[in-house]
Coordinates of C-alpha atoms in Angstrom, one line a residue:
M47 CA -197.1 -115.4 -57.2
S48 CA -199.5 -112.5 -56.8
Q49 CA -199.6 -110.0 -59.7
S50 CA -201.6 -107.4 -57.9
S51 CA -198.8 -105.4 -56.2
S52 CA -198.5 -101.8 -57.4
L53 CA -194.8 -101.8 -56.7
V54 CA -192.1 -104.5 -56.9
L55 CA -188.7 -104.1 -55.3
L56 CA -186.0 -106.3 -56.6
K57 CA -183.4 -106.3 -53.8
N58 CA -179.8 -107.2 -53.9
A59 CA -179.7 -107.7 -57.7
N60 CA -176.4 -107.9 -59.6
V61 CA -177.5 -105.6 -62.3
Y62 CA -176.3 -105.8 -65.9
S63 CA -177.8 -102.9 -67.8
P64 CA -176.2 -104.7 -69.9
A65 CA -173.1 -103.0 -68.5
P66 CA -172.3 -104.2 -65.0
L67 CA -173.7 -101.9 -62.4
G68 CA -173.0 -104.1 -59.3
I69 CA -175.4 -104.9 -56.5
K70 CA -178.5 -102.6 -56.8
H71 CA -182.1 -102.4 -55.7
V72 CA -184.5 -101.9 -58.6
L73 CA -188.0 -100.5 -58.0
V74 CA -190.7 -101.3 -60.6
G75 CA -194.2 -99.9 -60.9
G76 CA -196.7 -99.2 -63.6
G77 CA -194.8 -101.4 -66.1
E78 CA -191.7 -99.3 -65.9
I79 CA -188.4 -99.3 -64.0
L80 CA -188.9 -96.4 -61.6
Q81 CA -185.5 -96.3 -59.8
I82 CA -182.2 -98.1 -59.5
L83 CA -180.9 -97.6 -56.0
D84 CA -177.8 -98.1 -53.9
D85 CA -179.8 -98.3 -50.7
I86 CA -183.1 -100.0 -50.0
P87 CA -185.8 -97.3 -50.1
V88 CA -188.3 -96.7 -47.5
I89 CA -191.7 -97.1 -49.1
A90 CA -194.8 -95.6 -47.5
A91 CA -197.2 -98.2 -46.0
E92 CA -200.1 -97.1 -48.2
F93 CA -198.3 -98.5 -51.2
D94 CA -198.8 -102.2 -52.1
L95 CA -195.2 -103.4 -52.2
T96 CA -193.8 -106.8 -53.0
E97 CA -190.1 -107.4 -52.2
I98 CA -188.1 -110.0 -54.0
D99 CA -184.6 -110.8 -52.8
C100 CA -182.4 -111.6 -55.8
E101 CA -179.6 -112.7 -53.4
G102 CA -176.9 -111.5 -55.7
C103 CA -178.2 -113.1 -58.8
A104 CA -177.8 -111.4 -62.2
L105 CA -180.7 -109.2 -63.3
V106 CA -180.6 -108.5 -67.0
P107 CA -182.8 -106.8 -69.6
G108 CA -185.5 -109.0 -71.2
F109 CA -184.2 -110.5 -74.5
I110 CA -185.4 -109.2 -77.8
D111 CA -186.1 -111.7 -80.6
A112 CA -186.2 -109.6 -83.7
H113 CA -186.7 -112.5 -86.2
T114 CA -189.6 -114.8 -85.3
H115 CA -192.4 -116.4 -87.2
I116 CA -195.2 -115.5 -84.7
T117 CA -197.9 -116.8 -87.0
G118 CA -196.0 -119.9 -87.7
G119 CA -193.6 -120.6 -90.7
G120 CA -193.1 -123.7 -92.8
G121 CA -195.3 -125.0 -95.6
E122 CA -192.4 -125.9 -97.7
A123 CA -193.3 -129.6 -97.8
G124 CA -197.1 -129.1 -98.2
F125 CA -200.0 -127.5 -96.4
A126 CA -199.7 -130.0 -93.5
T127 CA -196.3 -128.7 -92.6
R128 CA -197.5 -125.1 -91.9
V129 CA -196.4 -124.4 -88.3
P130 CA -199.1 -123.1 -86.0
P131 CA -198.8 -119.7 -84.2
V132 CA -196.2 -119.5 -81.5
P133 CA -197.7 -119.4 -78.0
I134 CA -196.5 -116.6 -75.7
S135 CA -194.9 -119.0 -73.1
Q136 CA -192.4 -120.2 -75.8
F137 CA -191.0 -116.7 -75.7
T138 CA -191.2 -116.0 -72.0
R139 CA -189.7 -119.3 -70.9
A140 CA -186.7 -118.3 -72.9
G141 CA -186.4 -114.9 -71.4
V142 CA -187.8 -113.1 -74.5
T143 CA -190.0 -110.2 -73.6
T144 CA -190.1 -108.5 -77.0
A145 CA -190.8 -110.3 -80.3
V146 CA -190.8 -109.0 -83.8
G147 CA -192.8 -111.2 -86.2
L148 CA -192.4 -111.7 -89.9
L149 CA -193.4 -113.8 -92.9
G150 CA -191.0 -116.0 -94.8
T151 CA -191.4 -118.4 -97.8
D152 CA -195.1 -118.5 -97.4
D153 CA -196.3 -115.0 -98.0
T154 CA -199.1 -116.3 -100.1
T155 CA -201.3 -118.2 -97.6
R156 CA -200.1 -116.0 -94.7
S157 CA -200.6 -112.3 -94.9
T158 CA -199.5 -109.1 -93.2
E159 CA -203.1 -108.8 -91.9
S160 CA -202.7 -112.1 -90.0
L161 CA -199.3 -111.0 -88.8
V162 CA -200.6 -107.7 -87.3
A163 CA -203.5 -109.6 -85.7
Q164 CA -201.1 -112.0 -84.0
V165 CA -199.0 -109.0 -82.8
Y166 CA -202.1 -107.6 -81.1
A167 CA -202.9 -111.0 -79.6
L168 CA -199.5 -111.3 -78.1
R169 CA -199.8 -107.8 -76.7
E170 CA -203.1 -108.7 -75.1
E171 CA -201.4 -111.6 -73.4
G172 CA -198.6 -109.4 -72.0
L173 CA -195.7 -109.6 -74.5
S174 CA -194.3 -106.6 -76.3
A175 CA -194.7 -107.4 -80.0
Y176 CA -194.1 -105.8 -83.4
C177 CA -193.8 -107.0 -87.0
Y178 CA -192.3 -106.4 -90.5
T179 CA -194.3 -106.0 -93.6
G180 CA -193.6 -108.1 -96.7
G181 CA -192.0 -111.5 -96.8
Y182 CA -189.5 -113.4 -99.1
H183 CA -190.9 -112.1 -102.3
L184 CA -191.5 -109.1 -104.5
P185 CA -193.9 -107.4 -105.0
P186 CA -194.3 -107.5 -101.2
T187 CA -197.4 -108.5 -99.4
T188 CA -198.5 -105.4 -97.5
L189 CA -201.5 -104.1 -95.6
T190 CA -202.0 -100.7 -97.1
G191 CA -200.6 -101.2 -100.6
S192 CA -197.0 -100.0 -100.0
I193 CA -194.0 -100.6 -97.7
K194 CA -193.8 -97.0 -96.8
S195 CA -197.4 -96.5 -95.9
D196 CA -197.5 -99.7 -93.9
I197 CA -194.6 -98.4 -91.7
V198 CA -196.0 -94.9 -91.6
F199 CA -199.6 -95.7 -90.8
V200 CA -199.7 -99.1 -89.0
E201 CA -198.2 -98.7 -85.5
P202 CA -196.9 -102.3 -85.0
I203 CA -195.1 -102.5 -88.4
V204 CA -191.6 -101.2 -87.9
A205 CA -189.7 -102.4 -91.0
V206 CA -189.8 -104.7 -94.1
G207 CA -188.6 -108.3 -94.4
E208 CA -187.5 -110.9 -94.5
L209 CA -186.8 -110.3 -98.2
A210 CA -184.9 -113.2 -99.6
I211 CA -181.7 -112.9 -101.6
S212 CA -179.1 -115.5 -102.7
D213 CA -181.8 -118.2 -102.3
H214 CA -183.6 -120.4 -104.8
R215 CA -186.9 -119.6 -103.0
S216 CA -186.5 -115.8 -103.6
S217 CA -188.1 -113.7 -106.3
Q218 CA -184.5 -113.0 -107.5
P219 CA -184.7 -109.3 -106.9
T220 CA -182.5 -107.1 -109.0
L221 CA -180.4 -104.2 -107.6
N222 CA -183.0 -101.6 -108.7
E223 CA -185.8 -103.5 -107.0
L224 CA -183.8 -103.8 -103.8
L225 CA -183.1 -100.1 -103.9
K226 CA -186.7 -99.2 -104.3
V227 CA -187.6 -101.3 -101.3
A228 CA -184.8 -99.8 -99.3
S229 CA -185.7 -96.2 -100.3
E230 CA -189.3 -96.7 -99.0
A231 CA -188.1 -98.2 -95.8
H232 CA -185.5 -95.5 -95.3
V233 CA -188.0 -92.6 -95.9
A234 CA -190.5 -94.3 -93.6
R235 CA -187.9 -94.4 -90.8
L236 CA -187.3 -90.6 -91.3
M237 CA -191.0 -90.0 -91.1
T238 CA -191.7 -92.1 -88.0
G239 CA -188.5 -92.8 -86.1
K240 CA -189.2 -96.6 -86.5
A241 CA -186.5 -99.0 -87.5
G242 CA -187.1 -98.7 -91.3
T243 CA -184.7 -101.5 -92.1
V244 CA -184.8 -104.0 -94.9
H245 CA -184.4 -107.3 -93.1
L246 CA -182.7 -109.6 -95.6
H247 CA -183.0 -113.4 -95.6
L248 CA -179.7 -114.8 -96.8
G249 CA -179.7 -118.2 -98.5
D250 CA -176.9 -120.6 -99.6
G251 CA -176.4 -118.9 -103.0
E252 CA -172.9 -118.1 -104.2
R253 CA -173.7 -114.4 -104.7
G254 CA -173.9 -114.0 -100.9
L255 CA -174.1 -110.3 -100.0
E256 CA -173.0 -109.0 -103.4
L257 CA -176.3 -107.3 -103.9
V258 CA -176.0 -105.3 -100.7
R259 CA -172.5 -104.3 -101.5
Q260 CA -173.7 -103.0 -104.9
A261 CA -176.6 -101.1 -103.1
L262 CA -174.2 -99.4 -100.8
S263 CA -171.7 -98.4 -103.5
Q264 CA -174.4 -97.3 -106.1
S265 CA -176.8 -95.3 -103.9
E266 CA -177.1 -92.8 -101.1
I267 CA -179.2 -95.1 -98.9
P268 CA -177.4 -95.3 -95.5
P269 CA -175.9 -98.7 -94.5
R270 CA -178.1 -99.1 -91.4
T271 CA -181.0 -99.7 -93.8
F272 CA -179.7 -103.1 -94.8
N273 CA -180.0 -105.7 -92.1
P274 CA -178.9 -109.2 -93.3
T275 CA -179.8 -112.3 -91.2
H276 CA -178.7 -115.9 -91.2
V277 CA -175.1 -114.7 -91.8
N278 CA -173.5 -117.6 -90.0
R279 CA -175.0 -120.2 -92.3
Q280 CA -171.7 -120.2 -94.3
K281 CA -168.2 -119.2 -93.2
A282 CA -167.6 -117.0 -96.2
L283 CA -171.0 -115.3 -95.8
F284 CA -170.1 -114.5 -92.1
E285 CA -166.9 -112.8 -93.2
E286 CA -168.8 -110.8 -95.8
A287 CA -171.3 -109.8 -93.0
C288 CA -168.4 -108.6 -90.8
D289 CA -167.1 -106.4 -93.5
L290 CA -170.6 -104.9 -93.9
A291 CA -170.8 -104.3 -90.2
K292 CA -167.6 -102.2 -90.5
L293 CA -169.5 -100.1 -93.1
G294 CA -172.4 -99.5 -90.7
C295 CA -174.8 -102.3 -91.3
W296 CA -176.3 -104.3 -88.4
V297 CA -176.0 -108.0 -89.1
D298 CA -177.8 -110.9 -87.5
V299 CA -176.8 -114.4 -86.5
T300 CA -179.4 -117.1 -86.3
A301 CA -179.5 -119.6 -83.5
F302 CA -179.6 -122.6 -85.7
E303 CA -177.1 -125.5 -86.4
T304 CA -175.0 -125.0 -89.5
G305 CA -172.8 -128.1 -89.7
D306 CA -169.3 -127.8 -91.2
V307 CA -170.3 -125.2 -93.8
G308 CA -171.1 -122.4 -91.3
Y309 CA -170.4 -121.2 -87.8
E310 CA -172.5 -122.4 -85.0
P311 CA -174.1 -119.4 -83.4
A312 CA -172.0 -119.3 -80.2
E313 CA -168.8 -119.7 -82.3
A314 CA -170.0 -116.9 -84.6
L315 CA -170.6 -114.6 -81.7
E316 CA -167.2 -115.4 -80.1
R317 CA -165.4 -114.8 -83.4
Y318 CA -167.1 -111.4 -83.7
L319 CA -166.2 -110.5 -80.1
H320 CA -162.6 -111.2 -80.8
S321 CA -162.6 -109.3 -84.1
D322 CA -162.0 -105.6 -84.9
C323 CA -165.7 -105.2 -85.9
P324 CA -167.9 -102.6 -84.1
Q325 CA -169.4 -104.5 -81.2
D326 CA -172.7 -102.7 -81.4
K327 CA -173.5 -103.9 -84.9
L328 CA -174.2 -107.6 -84.3
T329 CA -177.4 -109.2 -83.0
I330 CA -178.8 -112.7 -82.6
S331 CA -182.3 -114.0 -83.2
S332 CA -184.1 -117.4 -83.0
D333 CA -186.1 -117.8 -86.3
G334 CA -188.6 -119.2 -83.8
G335 CA -191.7 -120.8 -85.3
G336 CA -190.0 -121.0 -88.7
C337 CA -188.9 -124.1 -90.5
L338 CA -185.3 -125.1 -90.9
P339 CA -185.3 -127.0 -94.2
C340 CA -182.4 -128.7 -95.9
F341 CA -182.3 -128.8 -99.8
D342 CA -180.3 -130.8 -102.2
D343 CA -178.6 -129.3 -105.3
H344 CA -181.9 -129.5 -107.3
G345 CA -183.9 -127.6 -104.7
H346 CA -185.7 -130.6 -103.3
M347 CA -186.2 -130.6 -99.5
T348 CA -184.4 -133.5 -97.8
K349 CA -185.3 -132.8 -94.2
M350 CA -187.1 -130.2 -92.1
D351 CA -187.0 -129.0 -88.5
F352 CA -188.5 -126.1 -86.7
A353 CA -187.0 -123.4 -84.6
N354 CA -187.8 -122.3 -81.1
A355 CA -187.0 -119.1 -79.2
S356 CA -185.2 -121.2 -76.6
S357 CA -182.4 -122.0 -79.1
M358 CA -181.4 -118.3 -78.8
T359 CA -181.2 -118.5 -75.0
Q360 CA -179.2 -121.7 -75.3
V361 CA -176.6 -119.7 -77.2
L362 CA -176.2 -117.4 -74.3
Y363 CA -175.8 -120.4 -72.0
D364 CA -173.1 -121.8 -74.3
L365 CA -171.2 -118.5 -74.3
L366 CA -171.2 -118.2 -70.5
Q367 CA -170.1 -121.9 -70.2
E368 CA -167.2 -121.1 -72.5
G369 CA -166.1 -118.3 -70.1
V370 CA -167.4 -115.3 -72.0
A371 CA -168.3 -112.5 -69.6
L372 CA -172.0 -111.8 -69.3
E373 CA -171.5 -108.1 -70.1
Q374 CA -169.7 -109.0 -73.3
C375 CA -172.3 -111.3 -74.8
L376 CA -175.5 -109.8 -73.4
P377 CA -175.7 -106.8 -75.8
F378 CA -176.2 -109.2 -78.7
F379 CA -179.5 -110.3 -77.1
T380 CA -180.6 -106.9 -75.7
A381 CA -179.1 -103.5 -76.3
N382 CA -177.9 -104.1 -79.9
V383 CA -181.3 -105.4 -80.9
A384 CA -183.0 -102.4 -79.3
N385 CA -180.7 -100.0 -81.1
V386 CA -181.2 -101.4 -84.6
M387 CA -185.0 -101.7 -84.0
N388 CA -185.2 -98.1 -82.5
F389 CA -187.0 -99.5 -79.4
H390 CA -186.2 -96.6 -77.1
K391 CA -187.4 -98.2 -73.8
K392 CA -186.0 -101.7 -74.4
G393 CA -182.7 -103.5 -74.1
Y394 CA -181.4 -101.7 -71.1
I395 CA -182.0 -101.5 -67.4
A396 CA -182.5 -97.8 -66.6
S397 CA -185.0 -95.5 -65.0
G398 CA -188.0 -94.9 -67.3
F399 CA -187.4 -98.0 -69.4
D400 CA -190.0 -100.8 -69.7
A401 CA -189.8 -103.3 -66.8
D402 CA -188.7 -106.2 -69.1
L403 CA -186.5 -108.1 -66.8
V404 CA -184.9 -111.5 -66.4
I405 CA -183.3 -113.0 -63.3
L406 CA -180.6 -115.6 -63.9
D407 CA -180.1 -118.2 -61.1
N408 CA -176.8 -119.2 -59.6
N409 CA -176.2 -121.5 -62.6
Q410 CA -176.8 -118.5 -64.9
K411 CA -180.1 -120.0 -66.2
V412 CA -183.3 -118.0 -66.7
S413 CA -185.3 -118.4 -63.5
H414 CA -187.7 -115.3 -63.4
V415 CA -189.1 -113.3 -66.3
M416 CA -191.0 -110.1 -66.0
A417 CA -192.6 -108.4 -69.0
R418 CA -193.9 -104.9 -68.6
G419 CA -193.9 -105.3 -64.9
I420 CA -195.8 -108.6 -64.8
W421 CA -194.3 -111.9 -63.9
H422 CA -194.6 -114.5 -66.6
V423 CA -192.0 -117.0 -65.2
F424 CA -191.3 -117.2 -61.5
E425 CA -188.8 -119.6 -59.9
H426 CA -188.5 -121.5 -63.3
S427 CA -192.3 -122.0 -63.4
I428 CA -194.5 -120.5 -66.1
I429 CA -197.2 -118.6 -64.2
K430 CA -198.8 -116.7 -67.1
K431 CA -199.8 -118.6 -70.2
G432 CA -201.6 -117.7 -73.5
T433 CA -205.3 -118.0 -74.0
F434 CA -205.1 -121.4 -75.6
E435 CA -202.2 -122.9 -73.6
E436 CA -204.1 -124.3 -70.6

């Protein structure tokens, strides 16, 4: 597939913006969506135009994965278990066109410097990429010496996380320590318009989200600042998270298997859809590149697996197979994520937005992926790979 065209016309697309718009014709150029049209436009001959007939297939916004270990996670069973950096095609083959990287347990041998460098690498290869500052522990690993100045002065850094609570691997932060982190993130958001959230890793600890509830009741920091993830890992934790969503927090489901103790991600999303919770306050992420360890009661790791961005896309497939309407579940992967991350040109199909687009085939599987106007996946084949993927 040639990438040299100055304009691309996606004809006869069943557009979900994520709201259903019906059959439209979408004109793309310069990395942006130029127009969404009812009638096929007449384009002057001097323009280099490529036409793609979508034949009524669904055209949806590119997925946003706001929790992924782009430099690799792991390391919890020795140095040999450190996961290598995630290649770009692992994102694009899953329909992910925007990734937000972070550090987890290992914020010692991995750094914010390496995270920012990997963001720039993914950008050079065509993906929209951003990152958090910090990691599981306090004091946070930063680039400039503080959370606030990292967010204010380093363009790709948009928030702080994943700060661990209710987990034996955390630094056991106190309420005052959490509030100080949140205040820096919140003020940085006011100064920059970035997300400015505190992305909170939730472990299996019995305290659950108690610390967040205390922060909301004992401070003036707005609820949107606190953004807990892995909330489906335990059923009681998910119910706590739903209550926080009603207060104004965005909460994040992770696309991992939970067994009997939690809700599988598709089940969690369906439960949320059928609840009285605000539908714009839930997102899903992959934890891609991160390790998925299991620990016994003494904190010893019993087994380890590693996450992949495709696990998030599989959740979408599971929901569609269960009969959930595409327009109902799509915001969890697109618009809701863009809103919490303050990505103003992502998550929707609209004029002036980035041309991050996914075509689903007749079986509602990812068949084409365009990132910033460039095809990365075409007719199920990866046509653009990372520097070291050949």
